[in-house]
Short mmCIF file of C-alpha atoms in Angstrom, two decimals:
data_model
loop_
_atom_site.label_atom_id
_atom_site.label_comp_id
_atom_site.label_asym_id
_atom_site.label_seq_id
_atom_site.Cartn_x
_atom_site.Cartn_y
_atom_site.Cartn_z
CA MET A 1 0.22 15.61 6.87
CA LEU A 2 -2.23 14.30 4.28
CA PHE A 3 -1.51 14.36 0.55
CA ASN A 4 -4.99 15.78 -0.04
CA SER A 5 -4.58 18.68 2.41
CA ILE A 6 -3.82 22.38 2.15
CA GLU A 7 -0.75 21.85 4.32
CA PHE A 8 0.77 19.43 1.81
CA ALA A 9 -0.12 21.76 -1.07
CA VAL A 10 2.14 24.32 0.61
CA PHE A 11 4.74 21.85 1.88
CA LEU A 12 5.49 20.17 -1.47
CA PRO A 13 6.42 23.20 -3.61
CA VAL A 14 8.52 24.69 -0.79
CA VAL A 15 10.45 21.44 -0.34
CA PHE A 16 10.79 21.06 -4.12
CA LEU A 17 12.27 24.54 -4.56
CA LEU A 18 14.70 24.20 -1.66
CA TYR A 19 15.74 20.72 -2.80
CA TRP A 20 16.68 21.79 -6.33
CA PHE A 21 17.77 25.41 -5.86
CA VAL A 22 19.41 25.49 -2.44
CA PHE A 23 20.72 21.98 -1.73
CA ARG A 24 21.41 20.65 -5.23
CA ARG A 25 25.21 21.11 -5.15
CA SER A 26 25.80 18.40 -2.57
CA VAL A 27 24.29 14.91 -2.42
CA ARG A 28 24.80 14.81 1.33
CA ALA A 29 23.10 18.19 1.75
CA GLN A 30 20.16 17.01 -0.36
CA ASN A 31 19.89 13.82 1.67
CA LEU A 32 20.07 15.72 4.94
CA PHE A 33 17.33 18.03 3.69
CA VAL A 34 15.22 15.01 2.68
CA VAL A 35 15.53 13.64 6.22
CA ALA A 36 14.58 17.01 7.75
CA ALA A 37 11.60 17.45 5.40
CA SER A 38 10.49 13.86 5.95
CA TYR A 39 10.66 14.20 9.72
CA LEU A 40 8.64 17.42 9.53
CA PHE A 41 6.11 15.62 7.31
CA TYR A 42 5.87 12.66 9.68
CA GLY A 43 5.94 14.69 12.88
CA TRP A 44 2.98 16.74 11.64
CA TRP A 45 0.70 14.03 13.09
CA ASP A 46 2.51 13.63 16.41
CA TRP A 47 6.11 14.67 17.07
CA ARG A 48 6.53 11.77 19.51
CA PHE A 49 6.41 9.32 16.58
CA LEU A 50 9.77 10.71 15.42
CA PHE A 51 11.64 8.99 18.25
CA LEU A 52 10.26 5.63 17.15
CA ILE A 53 11.19 5.91 13.48
CA ALA A 54 14.62 7.27 14.42
CA PHE A 55 15.19 4.33 16.77
CA THR A 56 14.06 1.82 14.12
CA SER A 57 16.36 3.43 11.56
CA LEU A 58 19.32 3.49 13.92
CA CYS A 59 18.90 -0.18 14.89
CA SER A 60 18.74 -1.40 11.29
CA TRP A 61 21.63 0.82 10.15
CA GLY A 62 23.79 -0.28 13.07
CA SER A 63 22.93 -3.95 12.54
CA GLY A 64 24.13 -3.69 8.95
CA LEU A 65 27.52 -2.42 10.09
CA LEU A 66 27.83 -5.12 12.77
CA ILE A 67 26.86 -7.84 10.30
CA GLU A 68 29.59 -6.59 7.96
CA ARG A 69 32.16 -6.52 10.77
CA HIS A 70 31.37 -10.09 11.90
CA ARG A 71 30.67 -11.53 8.44
CA HIS A 72 30.58 -15.38 8.33
CA ARG A 73 30.78 -15.60 12.12
CA PRO A 74 28.06 -16.56 14.62
CA ALA A 75 27.93 -12.98 15.87
CA ALA A 76 26.60 -11.78 12.49
CA LYS A 77 23.66 -14.17 12.70
CA ALA A 78 23.01 -13.14 16.30
CA VAL A 79 22.91 -9.44 15.33
CA HIS A 80 20.66 -10.23 12.38
CA ILE A 81 18.17 -12.15 14.52
CA LEU A 82 18.30 -9.56 17.30
CA ASN A 83 17.45 -6.75 14.89
CA ILE A 84 14.50 -8.68 13.47
CA VAL A 85 13.20 -9.53 16.93
CA LEU A 86 13.63 -5.96 18.15
CA ASN A 87 11.82 -4.43 15.18
CA LEU A 88 8.98 -6.94 15.31
CA ALA A 89 8.72 -6.52 19.08
CA ILE A 90 8.26 -2.77 18.67
CA LEU A 91 5.67 -3.34 15.96
CA GLY A 92 3.92 -5.94 18.11
CA LEU A 93 3.85 -3.73 21.19
CA PHE A 94 2.28 -0.76 19.45
CA LYS A 95 0.01 -2.62 17.05
CA TYR A 96 -0.93 -5.97 18.59
CA TYR A 97 -0.45 -5.92 22.38
CA ASP A 98 -3.96 -4.75 23.23
CA PHE A 99 -5.43 -7.16 20.66
CA PHE A 100 -3.75 -10.19 22.24
CA VAL A 101 -4.63 -9.07 25.76
CA THR A 102 -8.27 -8.52 24.81
CA SER A 103 -8.48 -11.89 23.03
CA PHE A 104 -6.90 -13.64 26.03
CA ALA A 105 -9.26 -11.88 28.42
CA LYS A 106 -12.32 -12.92 26.42
CA ALA A 107 -11.14 -16.54 26.42
CA PHE A 108 -9.97 -16.89 30.01
CA LEU A 109 -10.88 -13.82 32.10
CA HIS A 110 -14.54 -13.29 31.16
CA GLY A 111 -13.51 -10.25 29.16
CA GLN A 112 -11.99 -8.37 32.09
CA THR A 113 -9.08 -6.21 30.93
CA ASP A 114 -8.86 -3.71 33.80
CA GLY A 115 -5.29 -2.47 34.15
CA LEU A 116 -4.02 -4.75 31.37
CA LEU A 117 -4.41 -2.59 28.27
CA LEU A 118 -1.81 -0.01 27.25
CA ASN A 119 -4.14 2.00 24.96
CA ILE A 120 -1.14 3.22 22.97
CA VAL A 121 -1.75 5.41 19.93
CA LEU A 122 -0.71 3.47 16.82
CA PRO A 123 2.09 5.37 15.03
CA VAL A 124 1.13 6.17 11.47
CA GLY A 125 2.80 3.91 8.89
CA ILE A 126 4.71 1.81 11.43
CA SER A 127 4.07 -1.42 9.49
CA PHE A 128 5.42 0.14 6.30
CA TYR A 129 8.69 1.63 7.53
CA THR A 130 9.40 -1.34 9.84
CA PHE A 131 9.24 -3.75 6.91
CA GLN A 132 11.32 -1.39 4.78
CA ALA A 133 14.04 -1.19 7.44
CA LEU A 134 13.95 -4.97 7.92
CA SER A 135 14.43 -5.61 4.20
CA TYR A 136 17.74 -3.73 4.41
CA SER A 137 19.23 -5.76 7.26
CA ILE A 138 18.00 -9.04 5.75
CA ASP A 139 19.55 -8.23 2.37
CA VAL A 140 22.82 -7.23 4.04
CA TYR A 141 22.88 -10.51 5.96
CA ARG A 142 22.15 -12.45 2.76
CA GLU A 143 25.00 -10.55 1.05
CA LYS A 144 22.67 -9.13 -1.57
CA LEU A 145 23.58 -5.61 -0.50
CA GLU A 146 26.63 -3.88 0.86
CA PRO A 147 25.83 -1.98 4.07
CA THR A 148 25.96 1.79 3.89
CA HIS A 149 28.25 3.65 6.25
CA ASP A 150 26.45 6.91 5.57
CA ILE A 151 23.81 7.30 8.26
CA VAL A 152 22.18 10.24 6.49
CA GLN A 153 21.62 8.15 3.35
CA PHE A 154 20.05 5.40 5.42
CA PHE A 155 17.76 7.72 7.36
CA ALA A 156 16.65 9.23 4.05
CA PHE A 157 15.93 5.74 2.72
CA VAL A 158 13.71 4.81 5.69
CA SER A 159 11.95 8.14 6.11
CA PHE A 160 11.55 9.39 2.50
CA PHE A 161 8.29 11.27 2.94
CA PRO A 162 6.34 10.40 -0.25
CA GLN A 163 6.17 6.69 0.62
CA LEU A 164 6.79 6.85 4.37
CA VAL A 165 3.33 6.18 5.79
CA ALA A 166 1.63 3.95 3.19
CA GLY A 167 4.26 2.66 0.83
CA PRO A 168 5.28 1.37 -1.57
CA ILE A 169 7.45 -0.68 0.79
CA GLU A 170 10.73 -0.10 -0.98
CA ARG A 171 13.70 -2.44 -1.05
CA ALA A 172 17.07 -1.07 -0.06
CA THR A 173 18.52 -2.56 -3.24
CA ASN A 174 16.36 -0.15 -5.27
CA LEU A 175 15.97 2.98 -3.19
CA LEU A 176 19.16 3.26 -1.14
CA PRO A 177 21.56 3.50 -4.13
CA GLN A 178 19.48 6.43 -5.44
CA PHE A 179 20.41 8.41 -2.33
CA ALA A 180 24.09 7.53 -2.84
CA LYS A 181 24.44 9.26 -6.20
CA SER A 182 23.90 12.80 -7.44
CA ARG A 183 20.49 13.59 -8.85
CA THR A 184 19.72 15.99 -11.66
CA PHE A 185 16.37 17.53 -12.47
CA ASP A 186 14.58 15.76 -15.30
CA TYR A 187 11.81 17.94 -16.75
CA ASP A 188 10.01 15.10 -18.56
CA GLN A 189 10.12 12.91 -15.48
CA ALA A 190 8.78 15.73 -13.32
CA VAL A 191 5.92 16.41 -15.75
CA ASP A 192 5.02 12.73 -15.71
CA GLY A 193 5.17 12.83 -11.93
CA MET A 194 2.69 15.71 -11.86
CA ARG A 195 0.35 13.73 -14.12
CA GLN A 196 0.54 10.74 -11.81
CA ILE A 197 -0.11 12.94 -8.77
CA LEU A 198 -3.20 14.35 -10.49
CA TRP A 199 -4.46 10.87 -11.33
CA GLY A 200 -3.89 9.72 -7.74
CA LEU A 201 -5.74 12.74 -6.37
CA PHE A 202 -8.64 12.10 -8.74
CA LYS A 203 -8.95 8.49 -7.61
CA LYS A 204 -8.79 9.52 -3.96
CA ILE A 205 -10.85 12.73 -3.86
CA ALA A 206 -13.41 12.05 -6.57
CA VAL A 207 -13.87 8.28 -6.51
CA ALA A 208 -12.80 6.92 -3.11
CA ASP A 209 -14.18 9.71 -0.92
CA ASN A 210 -17.56 9.75 -2.65
CA CYS A 211 -17.83 5.97 -2.45
CA ALA A 212 -16.96 6.24 1.25
CA VAL A 213 -20.09 8.31 1.95
CA TYR A 214 -22.36 5.61 0.51
CA VAL A 215 -20.37 2.70 1.99
CA ASP A 216 -20.22 4.19 5.50
CA HIS A 217 -23.97 4.79 5.51
CA VAL A 218 -24.79 1.23 4.44
CA PHE A 219 -22.27 -0.56 6.66
CA GLY A 220 -23.34 1.61 9.58
CA ASN A 221 -26.98 0.51 9.12
CA TYR A 222 -26.59 -2.80 7.29
CA THR A 223 -29.35 -4.63 9.19
CA ALA A 224 -31.92 -2.17 7.84
CA GLN A 225 -30.80 -2.43 4.21
CA GLY A 226 -32.08 -4.59 1.35
CA GLY A 227 -29.89 -7.22 -0.25
CA LEU A 228 -29.30 -5.22 -3.43
CA THR A 229 -28.10 -2.27 -1.35
CA LEU A 230 -25.70 -4.52 0.56
CA VAL A 231 -24.25 -5.87 -2.69
CA THR A 232 -23.92 -2.36 -4.09
CA ALA A 233 -22.12 -1.12 -0.97
CA ALA A 234 -19.72 -4.08 -1.10
CA VAL A 235 -18.89 -3.31 -4.74
CA LEU A 236 -18.42 0.39 -3.96
CA PHE A 237 -16.13 -0.48 -1.06
CA ALA A 238 -14.02 -2.57 -3.45
CA PHE A 239 -13.52 0.54 -5.56
CA GLN A 240 -13.16 2.79 -2.53
CA ILE A 241 -10.25 0.84 -1.07
CA TYR A 242 -8.61 0.42 -4.47
CA CYS A 243 -8.85 4.10 -5.42
CA ASP A 244 -7.88 5.18 -1.91
CA PHE A 245 -4.77 3.00 -1.67
CA SER A 246 -3.65 3.04 -5.30
CA GLY A 247 -4.38 6.78 -5.33
CA TYR A 248 -1.94 7.22 -2.44
CA SER A 249 0.64 5.10 -4.29
CA ASP A 250 0.23 7.18 -7.45
CA ILE A 251 0.73 10.39 -5.49
CA ALA A 252 3.76 8.93 -3.70
CA ILE A 253 5.39 7.67 -6.91
CA GLY A 254 4.59 10.89 -8.77
CA THR A 255 5.95 13.05 -5.94
CA SER A 256 9.15 11.01 -5.86
CA LYS A 257 9.67 11.69 -9.56
CA LEU A 258 9.76 15.41 -8.77
CA PHE A 259 12.86 14.73 -6.67
CA GLY A 260 14.60 12.46 -9.17
CA ILE A 261 13.69 9.30 -7.25
CA LYS A 262 12.01 6.27 -8.82
CA LEU A 263 9.80 4.06 -6.65
CA MET A 264 8.47 0.64 -7.56
CA ARG A 265 4.97 0.25 -8.97
CA ASN A 266 2.51 -0.80 -6.27
CA PHE A 267 -0.67 -1.47 -8.28
CA ASN A 268 -1.15 -2.75 -11.80
CA ASN A 269 -4.89 -2.67 -12.56
CA PRO A 270 -5.77 -5.50 -10.14
CA TYR A 271 -9.49 -5.51 -10.98
CA PHE A 272 -8.67 -6.59 -14.52
CA SER A 273 -7.22 -9.85 -13.16
CA ARG A 274 -8.40 -13.18 -14.54
CA ASP A 275 -7.78 -15.24 -11.40
CA ILE A 276 -6.81 -14.72 -7.76
CA ALA A 277 -3.13 -15.43 -8.41
CA GLU A 278 -3.00 -12.68 -11.00
CA PHE A 279 -4.87 -10.37 -8.62
CA TRP A 280 -2.15 -10.79 -6.00
CA ARG A 281 0.54 -10.06 -8.57
CA ARG A 282 -1.22 -6.77 -9.29
CA TRP A 283 -2.45 -5.71 -5.82
CA HIS A 284 -0.14 -4.06 -3.24
CA ILE A 285 2.82 -5.43 -5.16
CA SER A 286 5.44 -4.18 -2.69
CA LEU A 287 3.91 -6.11 0.24
CA THR A 288 3.14 -9.23 -1.80
CA THR A 289 6.70 -9.48 -3.10
CA TRP A 290 8.07 -8.71 0.40
CA PHE A 291 6.30 -11.73 1.87
CA ARG A 292 7.25 -13.83 -1.15
CA ASP A 293 10.97 -13.05 -0.90
CA TYR A 294 11.40 -12.95 2.87
CA VAL A 295 8.87 -15.57 4.06
CA TYR A 296 7.46 -17.79 1.30
CA ILE A 297 10.68 -18.65 -0.55
CA PRO A 298 12.76 -19.18 2.64
CA LEU A 299 10.06 -21.65 3.78
CA GLY A 300 10.58 -23.59 0.56
CA GLY A 301 8.05 -21.84 -1.66
CA SER A 302 6.26 -24.19 -4.02
CA ARG A 303 9.29 -26.47 -4.54
CA VAL A 304 8.48 -28.67 -1.57
CA SER A 305 5.90 -31.33 -0.80
CA LYS A 306 2.22 -30.55 -1.34
CA GLY A 307 1.63 -30.45 2.39
CA LYS A 308 4.34 -27.86 2.87
CA VAL A 309 3.06 -25.85 -0.10
CA VAL A 310 -0.32 -25.65 1.66
CA ARG A 311 1.44 -24.62 4.86
CA ASN A 312 3.54 -21.98 3.13
CA THR A 313 0.54 -20.54 1.32
CA PHE A 314 -1.47 -20.20 4.51
CA VAL A 315 1.50 -18.72 6.36
CA ILE A 316 2.00 -15.84 3.94
CA PHE A 317 -1.70 -15.06 3.58
CA LEU A 318 -2.36 -15.21 7.32
CA LEU A 319 0.68 -13.00 7.93
CA SER A 320 -0.52 -10.62 5.22
CA GLY A 321 -3.92 -10.43 6.89
CA PHE A 322 -2.39 -9.94 10.34
CA TRP A 323 -0.04 -7.27 8.96
CA HIS A 324 -3.11 -5.20 8.14
CA GLY A 325 -4.24 -4.87 11.71
CA ALA A 326 -5.14 -6.29 15.10
CA ASN A 327 -8.54 -7.75 14.28
CA TRP A 328 -9.72 -11.28 13.57
CA THR A 329 -11.42 -9.99 10.42
CA PHE A 330 -8.04 -9.41 8.79
CA ILE A 331 -6.83 -12.89 9.69
CA VAL A 332 -10.01 -14.49 8.30
CA TRP A 333 -9.65 -12.30 5.20
CA GLY A 334 -6.13 -13.66 4.73
CA ALA A 335 -7.33 -17.25 5.25
CA TYR A 336 -10.12 -16.69 2.73
CA HIS A 337 -7.64 -15.63 0.05
CA ALA A 338 -5.38 -18.57 0.92
CA LEU A 339 -8.29 -20.91 0.25
CA LEU A 340 -8.93 -19.22 -3.10
CA PHE A 341 -5.23 -19.36 -4.00
CA LEU A 342 -4.55 -22.98 -3.03
CA PRO A 343 -6.28 -24.75 -5.96
CA LEU A 344 -4.27 -22.64 -8.40
CA ILE A 345 -0.90 -23.23 -6.81
CA LEU A 346 -1.49 -26.96 -6.19
CA SER A 347 -2.53 -27.47 -9.81
CA GLY A 348 0.37 -25.38 -11.12
CA ARG A 349 -1.96 -22.80 -12.67
CA ASN A 350 -0.93 -19.89 -10.45
CA ARG A 351 1.34 -18.53 -13.23
CA LYS A 352 -1.19 -18.99 -16.02
CA TYR A 353 -1.85 -15.28 -16.49
CA THR A 354 1.44 -13.41 -16.52
CA ASN A 355 0.85 -11.68 -19.83
CA GLY A 356 -1.02 -8.45 -20.41
CA ILE A 357 -4.80 -8.37 -20.57
CA ALA A 358 -6.34 -8.37 -24.06
CA GLU A 359 -2.95 -7.68 -25.62
CA GLY A 360 -3.28 -6.05 -29.02
CA ARG A 361 -7.04 -5.76 -28.65
CA ARG A 362 -9.33 -2.96 -27.52
CA LEU A 363 -11.72 -5.23 -25.64
CA PRO A 364 -11.35 -8.49 -23.72
CA SER A 365 -12.84 -11.69 -25.05
CA LEU A 366 -16.04 -13.00 -23.44
CA SER A 367 -13.96 -15.62 -21.63
CA GLU A 368 -11.56 -13.00 -20.27
CA PHE A 369 -14.41 -10.75 -19.21
CA ALA A 370 -16.15 -13.64 -17.41
CA ARG A 371 -12.93 -14.52 -15.58
CA MET A 372 -12.37 -10.89 -14.58
CA LEU A 373 -15.94 -10.64 -13.31
CA LEU A 374 -15.64 -13.86 -11.30
CA THR A 375 -12.32 -12.79 -9.79
CA PHE A 376 -13.72 -9.38 -8.88
CA THR A 377 -16.74 -11.04 -7.24
CA LEU A 378 -14.55 -13.31 -5.12
CA VAL A 379 -12.34 -10.38 -4.12
CA THR A 380 -15.39 -8.28 -3.21
CA VAL A 381 -16.67 -10.99 -0.85
CA GLY A 382 -13.31 -10.79 0.85
CA TRP A 383 -13.60 -7.01 1.11
CA VAL A 384 -16.82 -7.43 3.12
CA ILE A 385 -14.84 -9.41 5.70
CA PHE A 386 -12.04 -6.83 5.56
CA ARG A 387 -14.44 -3.87 6.05
CA ALA A 388 -16.54 -5.40 8.85
CA ASP A 389 -15.84 -4.57 12.48
CA SER A 390 -16.08 -8.23 13.52
CA ILE A 391 -16.46 -11.71 12.10
CA SER A 392 -20.07 -11.85 13.26
CA GLN A 393 -20.87 -8.58 11.49
CA ALA A 394 -19.29 -9.86 8.26
CA TRP A 395 -21.32 -13.05 8.48
CA GLN A 396 -24.54 -11.17 9.21
CA TYR A 397 -23.87 -8.79 6.34
CA ILE A 398 -23.38 -11.62 3.85
CA ALA A 399 -26.32 -13.61 5.26
CA LEU A 400 -28.66 -10.63 4.76
CA ILE A 401 -27.87 -10.29 1.05
CA PRO A 402 -30.62 -12.71 -0.14
CA HIS A 403 -33.23 -10.68 1.77
CA ALA A 404 -35.41 -8.17 -0.06
CA GLY A 405 -35.72 -4.58 1.06
CA SER A 406 -35.52 -0.96 0.01
CA PHE A 407 -32.74 0.19 -2.28
CA TYR A 408 -30.61 3.09 -1.07
CA THR A 409 -29.67 5.40 -3.93
CA ASP A 410 -28.37 8.66 -2.42
CA GLY A 411 -25.10 9.51 -4.18
CA LEU A 412 -25.05 6.21 -6.06
CA GLY A 413 -25.35 7.71 -9.54
CA LEU A 414 -22.33 9.94 -8.99
CA CYS A 415 -20.25 7.05 -7.63
CA VAL A 416 -21.09 4.79 -10.56
CA THR A 417 -20.30 7.55 -13.08
CA LEU A 418 -16.92 8.27 -11.49
CA ILE A 419 -16.04 4.56 -11.26
CA VAL A 420 -16.92 3.98 -14.91
CA LEU A 421 -14.79 6.96 -15.93
CA MET A 422 -11.86 5.72 -13.85
CA LEU A 423 -12.15 2.18 -15.25
CA LEU A 424 -12.32 3.43 -18.84
CA VAL A 425 -9.16 5.50 -18.39
CA GLU A 426 -7.27 2.66 -16.73
CA TRP A 427 -8.42 0.13 -19.32
CA VAL A 428 -7.25 2.30 -22.21
CA HIS A 429 -3.90 2.85 -20.46
CA ARG A 430 -3.63 -0.61 -18.88
CA GLU A 431 -0.24 -1.26 -20.51
CA ARG A 432 1.21 2.01 -19.20
CA GLN A 433 2.51 3.01 -15.80
CA HIS A 434 -0.54 5.00 -14.70
CA GLY A 435 -3.88 6.30 -15.91
CA LEU A 436 -2.61 9.69 -17.06
CA ASP A 437 0.42 8.35 -18.91
CA LEU A 438 -0.82 10.27 -21.95
CA ARG A 439 1.01 10.11 -25.26
CA CYS A 440 -1.27 12.33 -27.28
CA ARG A 441 0.55 14.67 -29.71
CA TYR A 442 -1.88 17.53 -29.10
CA ALA A 443 -1.02 19.52 -25.99
CA ALA A 444 -4.43 21.21 -25.96
CA LEU A 445 -6.17 17.84 -25.67
CA ARG A 446 -3.90 16.72 -22.85
CA HIS A 447 -4.46 19.94 -20.93
CA ALA A 448 -8.21 19.61 -21.46
CA CYS A 449 -8.05 16.20 -19.76
CA TYR A 450 -6.15 17.66 -16.80
CA TYR A 451 -8.60 20.53 -16.36
CA CYS A 452 -11.58 18.18 -16.62
CA LEU A 453 -10.23 16.06 -13.78
CA ILE A 454 -9.57 19.14 -11.65
CA ILE A 455 -13.09 20.44 -12.27
CA ILE A 456 -14.59 17.05 -11.41
CA MET A 457 -12.61 16.93 -8.16
CA PHE A 458 -13.74 20.46 -7.30
CA PHE A 459 -17.43 19.72 -7.77
CA THR A 460 -17.38 16.26 -6.18
CA TYR A 461 -15.23 17.14 -3.16
CA THR A 462 -16.69 15.87 0.11
CA ASN A 463 -14.65 16.12 3.30
CA SER A 464 -10.91 15.50 3.35
CA GLU A 465 -10.87 11.82 4.22
CA SER A 466 -7.79 10.17 5.68
CA PHE A 467 -6.31 7.37 3.62
CA ILE A 468 -7.55 3.92 4.66
CA TYR A 469 -4.08 2.36 4.84
CA PHE A 470 -2.82 4.97 7.30
CA GLN A 471 -4.32 2.77 10.04
CA PHE A 472 -2.04 -0.12 9.05
#
């Protein structure tokens, strides 16, 4: 079920009303209803996926109890490792098996894969809920979290429908306790949630989907395009993927607020970053911090020798790339960002920009603007690799940029206008939680903004595009 679909427009208010008016007297009843609604939401794509998420949830919940029972004994470590291996094995089978077989066949079997491929349909959001379930068992093993004995609470934590298929990847330390206590309806929080949903829908429907039309045309015929068109399409894809993914996160976080649940922020204006390190603190925050806490720091982080710092940096970026999908383009994309990140971390400048951007000023300085532009350019080059079907296509695309040719303009003016509008709103509200975090005293002006966005979405609607990160 897509957030930008008629089905969800019916599903959400029905679930909201039942949640607050029928099941509000009992936390357990609310949680059980959340699980039922979430499984209906997830099973809308394919009911067979439900068995997989239920199995993943059961394994991680059971491992937490076994770790508690055998605390400080070898059996606890064995259960911990077994749960990690089992979850990653399931993820690997569904997401990476055919990729490894195909790569092996190309290297050693002349590309022959007859009878070797499984051709399994990739379950939607498997990378997201697998990592979320793993964070729970890891935190229990590290004694950062007491295991829950309430299986309904845990299933609600793993399957909570707003963030189930594309994040944010929540930590059990934040989300699970919210299902353990009673929740009361907060009108102001719900109104803010509706604003954030509207802003997410605007970014997805108006900006991302219109950029997708231009980007798909150019990438589908890139050899026939002029260099300026190729650059334009790369820039539009940068905004497409940002508005698509951050739009989903805004809708997910806003929807959660309607149910009295607070999710972590997943994007913090990443294209206003002044270097690559700052970009990664602002982009897909839930995944970046997951790899930092569960991979980078356990490997020694940056408090080891320079050689190991290089190793650790490449490990987390290659894993981040591989997490995105079974294609060499994602791995190269991760390696590319590792190369950009290394000079900063080796020189100790990776924490240079932890403050807000242009704090106390309406506009950035020329130096800040130049740094933001350079960072955006480097990130956009990476997005070409990310978007390409193969490494050779990415290389050909970039190599063709210096060539002259015709300039494709269909739909470009609309895309640029919408992007500029989105950037202006996010710049003005860059120190707030989302673009529509309005604090204007005049209700009429606020409502005018809402109606303008709705009208823009209505007149710029293309086809209902699936969210890009559903494939990961």
